[in-house]
mmCIF file with all atom_site columns, C-alpha atoms in Angstrom:
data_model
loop_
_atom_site.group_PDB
_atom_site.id
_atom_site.type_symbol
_atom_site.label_atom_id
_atom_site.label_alt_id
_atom_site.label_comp_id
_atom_site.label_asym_id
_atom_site.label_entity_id
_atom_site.label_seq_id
_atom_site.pdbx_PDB_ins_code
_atom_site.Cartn_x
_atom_site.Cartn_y
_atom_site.Cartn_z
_atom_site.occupancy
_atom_site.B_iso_or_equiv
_atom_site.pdbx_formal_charge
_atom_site.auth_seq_id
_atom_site.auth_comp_id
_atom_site.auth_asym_id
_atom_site.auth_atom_id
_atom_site.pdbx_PDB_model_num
ATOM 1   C CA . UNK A 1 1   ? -1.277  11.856  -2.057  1.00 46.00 ? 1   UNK A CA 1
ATOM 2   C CA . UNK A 1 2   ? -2.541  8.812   -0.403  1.00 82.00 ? 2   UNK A CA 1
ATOM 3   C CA . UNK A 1 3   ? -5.360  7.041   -0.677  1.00 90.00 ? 3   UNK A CA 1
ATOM 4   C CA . UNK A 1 4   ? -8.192  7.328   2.559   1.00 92.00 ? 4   UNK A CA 1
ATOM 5   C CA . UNK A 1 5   ? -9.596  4.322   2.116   1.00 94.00 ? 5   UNK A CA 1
ATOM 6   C CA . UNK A 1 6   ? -9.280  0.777   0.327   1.00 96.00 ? 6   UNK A CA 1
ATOM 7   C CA . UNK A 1 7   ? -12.063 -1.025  -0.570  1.00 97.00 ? 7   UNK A CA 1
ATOM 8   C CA . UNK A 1 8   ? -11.160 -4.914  -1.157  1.00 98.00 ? 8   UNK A CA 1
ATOM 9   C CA . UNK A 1 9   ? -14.058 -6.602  -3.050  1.00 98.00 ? 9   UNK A CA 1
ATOM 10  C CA . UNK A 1 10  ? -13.775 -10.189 -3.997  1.00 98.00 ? 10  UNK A CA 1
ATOM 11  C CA . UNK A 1 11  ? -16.357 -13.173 -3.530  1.00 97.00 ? 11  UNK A CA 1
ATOM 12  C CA . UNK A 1 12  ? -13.782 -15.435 -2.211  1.00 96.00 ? 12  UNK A CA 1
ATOM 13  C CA . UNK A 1 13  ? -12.829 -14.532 1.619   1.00 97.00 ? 13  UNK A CA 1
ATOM 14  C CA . UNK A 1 14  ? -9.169  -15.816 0.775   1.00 96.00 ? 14  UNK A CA 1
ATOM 15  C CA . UNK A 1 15  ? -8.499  -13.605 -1.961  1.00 96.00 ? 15  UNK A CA 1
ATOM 16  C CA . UNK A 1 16  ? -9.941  -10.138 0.053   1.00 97.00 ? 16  UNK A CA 1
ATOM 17  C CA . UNK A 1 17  ? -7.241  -12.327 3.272   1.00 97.00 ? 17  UNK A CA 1
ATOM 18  C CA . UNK A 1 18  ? -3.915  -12.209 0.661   1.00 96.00 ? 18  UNK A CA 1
ATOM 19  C CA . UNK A 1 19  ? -4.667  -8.800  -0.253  1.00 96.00 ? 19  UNK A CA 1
ATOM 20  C CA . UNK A 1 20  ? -5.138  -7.528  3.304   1.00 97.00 ? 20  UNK A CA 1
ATOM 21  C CA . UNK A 1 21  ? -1.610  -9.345  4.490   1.00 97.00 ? 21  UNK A CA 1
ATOM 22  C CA . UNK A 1 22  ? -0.541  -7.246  1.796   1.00 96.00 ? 22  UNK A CA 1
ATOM 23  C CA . UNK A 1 23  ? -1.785  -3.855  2.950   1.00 96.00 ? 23  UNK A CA 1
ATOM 24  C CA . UNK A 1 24  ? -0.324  -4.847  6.083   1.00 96.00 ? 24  UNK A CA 1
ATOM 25  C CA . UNK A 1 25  ? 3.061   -5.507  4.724   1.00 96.00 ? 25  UNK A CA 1
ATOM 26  C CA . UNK A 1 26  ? 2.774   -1.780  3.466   1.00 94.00 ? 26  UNK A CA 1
ATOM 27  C CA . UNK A 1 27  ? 1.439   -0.048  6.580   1.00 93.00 ? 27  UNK A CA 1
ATOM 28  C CA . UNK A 1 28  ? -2.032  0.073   5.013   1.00 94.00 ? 28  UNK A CA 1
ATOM 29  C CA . UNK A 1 29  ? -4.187  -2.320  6.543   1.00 94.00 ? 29  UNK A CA 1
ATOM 30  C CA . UNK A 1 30  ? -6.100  0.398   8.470   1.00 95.00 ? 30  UNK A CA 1
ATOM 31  C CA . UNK A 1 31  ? -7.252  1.851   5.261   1.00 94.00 ? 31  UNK A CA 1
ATOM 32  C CA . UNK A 1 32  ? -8.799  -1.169  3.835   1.00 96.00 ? 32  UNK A CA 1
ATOM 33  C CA . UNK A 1 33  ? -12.677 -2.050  3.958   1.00 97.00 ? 33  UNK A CA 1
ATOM 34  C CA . UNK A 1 34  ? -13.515 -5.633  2.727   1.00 98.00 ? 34  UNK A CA 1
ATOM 35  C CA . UNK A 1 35  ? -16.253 -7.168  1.161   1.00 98.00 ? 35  UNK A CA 1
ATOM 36  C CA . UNK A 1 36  ? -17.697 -10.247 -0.269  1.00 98.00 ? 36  UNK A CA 1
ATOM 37  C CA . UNK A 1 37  ? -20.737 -8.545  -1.789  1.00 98.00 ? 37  UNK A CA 1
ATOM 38  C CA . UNK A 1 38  ? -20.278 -6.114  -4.058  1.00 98.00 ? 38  UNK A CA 1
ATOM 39  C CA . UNK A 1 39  ? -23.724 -4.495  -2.997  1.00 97.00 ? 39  UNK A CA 1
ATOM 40  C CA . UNK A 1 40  ? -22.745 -3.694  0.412   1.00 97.00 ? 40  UNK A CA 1
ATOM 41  C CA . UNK A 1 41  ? -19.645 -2.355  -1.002  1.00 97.00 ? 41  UNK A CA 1
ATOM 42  C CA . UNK A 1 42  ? -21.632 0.176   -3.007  1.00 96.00 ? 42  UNK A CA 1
ATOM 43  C CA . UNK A 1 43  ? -23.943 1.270   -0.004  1.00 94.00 ? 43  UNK A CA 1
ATOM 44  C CA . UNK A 1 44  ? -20.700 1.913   1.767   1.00 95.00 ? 44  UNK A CA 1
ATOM 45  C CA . UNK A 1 45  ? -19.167 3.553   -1.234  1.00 93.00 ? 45  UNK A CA 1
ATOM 46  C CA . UNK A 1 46  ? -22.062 5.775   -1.452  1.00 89.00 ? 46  UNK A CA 1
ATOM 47  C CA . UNK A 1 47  ? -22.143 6.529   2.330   1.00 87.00 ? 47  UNK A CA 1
ATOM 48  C CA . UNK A 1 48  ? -18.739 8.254   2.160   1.00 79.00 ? 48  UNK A CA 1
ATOM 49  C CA . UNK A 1 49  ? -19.171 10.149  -1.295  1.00 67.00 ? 49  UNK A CA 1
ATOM 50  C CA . UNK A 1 50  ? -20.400 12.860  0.008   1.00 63.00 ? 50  UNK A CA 1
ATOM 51  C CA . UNK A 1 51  ? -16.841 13.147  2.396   1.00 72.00 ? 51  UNK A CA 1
ATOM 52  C CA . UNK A 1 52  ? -13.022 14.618  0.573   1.00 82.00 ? 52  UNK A CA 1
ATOM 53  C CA . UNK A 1 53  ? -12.000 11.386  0.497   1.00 89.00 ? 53  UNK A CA 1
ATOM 54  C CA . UNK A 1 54  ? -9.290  9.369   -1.843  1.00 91.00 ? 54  UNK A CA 1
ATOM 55  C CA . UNK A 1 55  ? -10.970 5.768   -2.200  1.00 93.00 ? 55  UNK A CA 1
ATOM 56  C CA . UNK A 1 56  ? -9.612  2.850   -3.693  1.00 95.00 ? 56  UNK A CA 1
ATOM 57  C CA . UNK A 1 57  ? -11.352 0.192   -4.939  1.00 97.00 ? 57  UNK A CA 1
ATOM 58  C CA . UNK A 1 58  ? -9.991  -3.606  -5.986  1.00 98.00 ? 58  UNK A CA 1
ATOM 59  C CA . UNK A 1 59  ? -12.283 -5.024  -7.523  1.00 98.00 ? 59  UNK A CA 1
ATOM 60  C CA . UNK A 1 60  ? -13.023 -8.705  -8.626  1.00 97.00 ? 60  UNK A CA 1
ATOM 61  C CA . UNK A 1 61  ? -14.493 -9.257  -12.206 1.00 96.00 ? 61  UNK A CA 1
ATOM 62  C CA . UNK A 1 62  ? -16.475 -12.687 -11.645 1.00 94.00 ? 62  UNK A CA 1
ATOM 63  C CA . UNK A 1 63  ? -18.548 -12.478 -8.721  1.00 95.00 ? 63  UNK A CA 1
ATOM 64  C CA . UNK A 1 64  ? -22.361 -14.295 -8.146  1.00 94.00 ? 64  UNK A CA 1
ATOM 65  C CA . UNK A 1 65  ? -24.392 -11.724 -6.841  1.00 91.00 ? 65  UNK A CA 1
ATOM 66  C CA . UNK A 1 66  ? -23.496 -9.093  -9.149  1.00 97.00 ? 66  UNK A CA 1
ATOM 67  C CA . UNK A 1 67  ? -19.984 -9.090  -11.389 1.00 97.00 ? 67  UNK A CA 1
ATOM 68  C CA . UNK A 1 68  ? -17.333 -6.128  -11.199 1.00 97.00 ? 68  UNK A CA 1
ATOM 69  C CA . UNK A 1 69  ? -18.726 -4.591  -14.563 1.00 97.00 ? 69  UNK A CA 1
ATOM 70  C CA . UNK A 1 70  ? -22.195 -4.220  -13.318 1.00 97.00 ? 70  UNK A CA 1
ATOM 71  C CA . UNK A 1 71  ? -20.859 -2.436  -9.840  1.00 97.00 ? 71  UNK A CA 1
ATOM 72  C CA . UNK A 1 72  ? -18.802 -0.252  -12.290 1.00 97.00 ? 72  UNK A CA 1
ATOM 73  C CA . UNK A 1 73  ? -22.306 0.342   -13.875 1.00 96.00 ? 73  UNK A CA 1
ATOM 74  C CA . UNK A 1 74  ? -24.075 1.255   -10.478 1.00 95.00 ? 74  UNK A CA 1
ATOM 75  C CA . UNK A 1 75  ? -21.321 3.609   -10.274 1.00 94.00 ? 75  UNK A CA 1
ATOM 76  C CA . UNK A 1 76  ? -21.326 5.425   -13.162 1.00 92.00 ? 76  UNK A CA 1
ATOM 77  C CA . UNK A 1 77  ? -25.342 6.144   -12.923 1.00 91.00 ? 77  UNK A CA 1
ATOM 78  C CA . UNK A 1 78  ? -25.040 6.471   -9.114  1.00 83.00 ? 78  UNK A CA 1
ATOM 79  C CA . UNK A 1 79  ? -23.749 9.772   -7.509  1.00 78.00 ? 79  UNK A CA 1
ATOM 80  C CA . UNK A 1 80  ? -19.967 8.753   -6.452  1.00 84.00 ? 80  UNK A CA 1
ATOM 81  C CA . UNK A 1 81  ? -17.347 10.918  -5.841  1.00 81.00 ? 81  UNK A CA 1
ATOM 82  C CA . UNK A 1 82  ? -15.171 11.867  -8.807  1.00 82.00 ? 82  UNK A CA 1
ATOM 83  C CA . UNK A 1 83  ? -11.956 10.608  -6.308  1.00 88.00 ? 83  UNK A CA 1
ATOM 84  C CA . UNK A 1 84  ? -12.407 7.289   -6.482  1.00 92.00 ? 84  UNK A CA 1
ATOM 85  C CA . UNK A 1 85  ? -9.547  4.202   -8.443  1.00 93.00 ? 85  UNK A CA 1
ATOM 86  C CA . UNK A 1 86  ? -10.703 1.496   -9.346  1.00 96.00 ? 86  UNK A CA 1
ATOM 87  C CA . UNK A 1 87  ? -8.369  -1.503  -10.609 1.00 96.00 ? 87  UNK A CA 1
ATOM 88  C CA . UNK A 1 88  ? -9.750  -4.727  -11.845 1.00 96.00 ? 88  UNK A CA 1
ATOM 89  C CA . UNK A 1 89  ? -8.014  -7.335  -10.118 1.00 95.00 ? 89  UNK A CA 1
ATOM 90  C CA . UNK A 1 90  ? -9.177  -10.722 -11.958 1.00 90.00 ? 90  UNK A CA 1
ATOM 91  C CA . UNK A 1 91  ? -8.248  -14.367 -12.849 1.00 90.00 ? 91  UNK A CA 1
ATOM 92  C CA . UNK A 1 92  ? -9.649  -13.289 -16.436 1.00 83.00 ? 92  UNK A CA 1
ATOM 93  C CA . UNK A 1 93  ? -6.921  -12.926 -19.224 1.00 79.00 ? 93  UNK A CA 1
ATOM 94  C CA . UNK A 1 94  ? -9.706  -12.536 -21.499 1.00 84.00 ? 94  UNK A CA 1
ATOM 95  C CA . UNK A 1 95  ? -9.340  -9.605  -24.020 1.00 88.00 ? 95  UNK A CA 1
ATOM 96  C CA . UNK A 1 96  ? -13.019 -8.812  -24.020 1.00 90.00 ? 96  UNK A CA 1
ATOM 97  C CA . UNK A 1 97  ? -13.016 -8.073  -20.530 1.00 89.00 ? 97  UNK A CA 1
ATOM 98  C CA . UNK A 1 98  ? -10.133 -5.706  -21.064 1.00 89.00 ? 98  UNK A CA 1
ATOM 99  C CA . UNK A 1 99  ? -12.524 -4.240  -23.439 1.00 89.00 ? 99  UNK A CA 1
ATOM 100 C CA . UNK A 1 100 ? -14.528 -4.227  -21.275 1.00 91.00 ? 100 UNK A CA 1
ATOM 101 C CA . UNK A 1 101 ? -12.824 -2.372  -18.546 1.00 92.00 ? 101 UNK A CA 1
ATOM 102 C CA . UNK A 1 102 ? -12.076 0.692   -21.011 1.00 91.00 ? 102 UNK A CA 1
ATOM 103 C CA . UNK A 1 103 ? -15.370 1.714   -21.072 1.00 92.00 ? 103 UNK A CA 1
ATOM 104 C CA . UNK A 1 104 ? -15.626 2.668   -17.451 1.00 93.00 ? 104 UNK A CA 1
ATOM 105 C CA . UNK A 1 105 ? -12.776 5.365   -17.709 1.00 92.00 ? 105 UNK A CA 1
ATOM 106 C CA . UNK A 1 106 ? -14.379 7.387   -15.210 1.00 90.00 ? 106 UNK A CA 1
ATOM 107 C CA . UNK A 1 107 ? -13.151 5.009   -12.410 1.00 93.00 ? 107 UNK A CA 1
ATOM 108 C CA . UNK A 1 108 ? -11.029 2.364   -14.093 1.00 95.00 ? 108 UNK A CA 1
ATOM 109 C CA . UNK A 1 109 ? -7.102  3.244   -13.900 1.00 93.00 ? 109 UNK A CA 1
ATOM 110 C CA . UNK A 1 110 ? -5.666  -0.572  -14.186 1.00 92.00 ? 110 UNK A CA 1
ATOM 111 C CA . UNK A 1 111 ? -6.524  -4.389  -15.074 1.00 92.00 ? 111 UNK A CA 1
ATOM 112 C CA . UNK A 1 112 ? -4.419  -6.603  -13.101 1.00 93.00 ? 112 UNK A CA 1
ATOM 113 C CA . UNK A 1 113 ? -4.259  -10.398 -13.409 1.00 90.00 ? 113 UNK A CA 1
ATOM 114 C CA . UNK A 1 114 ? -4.218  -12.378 -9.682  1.00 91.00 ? 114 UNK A CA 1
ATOM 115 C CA . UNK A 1 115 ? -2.468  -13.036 -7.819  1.00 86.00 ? 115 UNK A CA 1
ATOM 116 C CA . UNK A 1 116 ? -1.646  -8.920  -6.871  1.00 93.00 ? 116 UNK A CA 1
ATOM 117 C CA . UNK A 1 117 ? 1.859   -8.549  -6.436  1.00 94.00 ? 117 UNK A CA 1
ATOM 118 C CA . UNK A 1 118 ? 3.395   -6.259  -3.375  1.00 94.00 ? 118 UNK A CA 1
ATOM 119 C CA . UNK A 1 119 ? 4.862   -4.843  -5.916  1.00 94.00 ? 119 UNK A CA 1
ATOM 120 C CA . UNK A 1 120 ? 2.405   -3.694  -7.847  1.00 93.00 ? 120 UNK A CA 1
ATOM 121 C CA . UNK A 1 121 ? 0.446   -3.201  -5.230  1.00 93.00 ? 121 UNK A CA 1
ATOM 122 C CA . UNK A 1 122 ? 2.751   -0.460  -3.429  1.00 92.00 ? 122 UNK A CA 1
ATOM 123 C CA . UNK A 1 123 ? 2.762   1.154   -6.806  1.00 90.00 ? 123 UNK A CA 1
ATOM 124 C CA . UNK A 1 124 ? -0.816  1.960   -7.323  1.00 89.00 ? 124 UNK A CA 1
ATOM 125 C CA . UNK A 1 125 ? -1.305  3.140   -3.766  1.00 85.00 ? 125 UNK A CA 1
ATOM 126 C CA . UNK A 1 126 ? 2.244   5.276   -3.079  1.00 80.00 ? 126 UNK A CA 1
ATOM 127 C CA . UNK A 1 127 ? 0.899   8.081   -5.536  1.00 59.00 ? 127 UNK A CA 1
ATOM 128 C CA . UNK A 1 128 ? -2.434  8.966   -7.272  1.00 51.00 ? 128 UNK A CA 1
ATOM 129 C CA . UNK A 1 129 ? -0.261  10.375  -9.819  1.00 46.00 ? 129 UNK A CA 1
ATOM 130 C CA . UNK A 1 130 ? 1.007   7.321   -10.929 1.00 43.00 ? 130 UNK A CA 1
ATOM 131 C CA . UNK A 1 131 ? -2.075  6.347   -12.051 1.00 46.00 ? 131 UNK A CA 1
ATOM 132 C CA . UNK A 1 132 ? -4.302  9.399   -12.980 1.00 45.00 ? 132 UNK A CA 1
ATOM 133 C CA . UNK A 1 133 ? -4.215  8.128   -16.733 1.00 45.00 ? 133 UNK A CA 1
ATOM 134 C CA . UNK A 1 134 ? -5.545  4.870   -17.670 1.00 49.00 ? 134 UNK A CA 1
ATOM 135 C CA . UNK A 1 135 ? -2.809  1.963   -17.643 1.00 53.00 ? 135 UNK A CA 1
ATOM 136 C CA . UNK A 1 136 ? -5.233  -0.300  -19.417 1.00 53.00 ? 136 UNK A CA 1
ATOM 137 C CA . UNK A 1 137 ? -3.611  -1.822  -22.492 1.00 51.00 ? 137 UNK A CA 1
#
């Protein structure tokens, strides 16, 4: 199973560009939503949780108007569909925002240090499966 959508969310517009050329690359790009705020995101999050949808979500960590762990916050008290990934995707190497990360198990499947790799990238979105368990370390 695929995913529907794929929401890019990053403050920098050339971060939420290198991911998108690598959508592309895997005959995804028409999935993908992106965002610089993370509060729009979350309205438009929230406008398809009521739909059967499989929704991705790569989320940046450090971002000024409100940082990847509070968004994960508005999620988990928010009413969001139960088919929704989420994988950190972050400059940090820092082990407290690992920490961090594992207490959102609801939604977070992966940390993942930037630059994504196609790779990597073609992993987590070829198969749900491969990721239905936490990869966090």
């Amino acid at each position: 199973m695929k995913y529907d959508l794929i929401y890019l969310v990053d403050d920098f517009d050339v971060v939420n560009f290198l991911h998108r050329i690598l959508l592309r690359k895997l005959g995804l790009e028409e999935r993908a939503k992106v965002f610089t705020n993370p509060e729009k995101a979350l309205e438009d999050i929230q406008a398809h949780g009521g739909e059967d949808l499989r929704i991705l979500i790569l989320l940046d960590i450090n971002m000024p108007e409100m940082s990847g762990f509070e968004f994960l916050e508005h999620m988990m008290v928010g009413t969001f569909s139960q088919n929704i990934d989420v994988i950190i995707v972050t400059s940090s190497v820092s082990e407290s925002d690992m920490g961090l990360a594992k207490e959102y198990p609801r939604f977070v499947r992966d940390f993942v240090t930037k630059p994504l790799q196609i790779n990597r990238l073609r992993d987590i979105t070829k198969s749900v499966d491969g990721i239905e368990k936490s990869n966090l370390p």
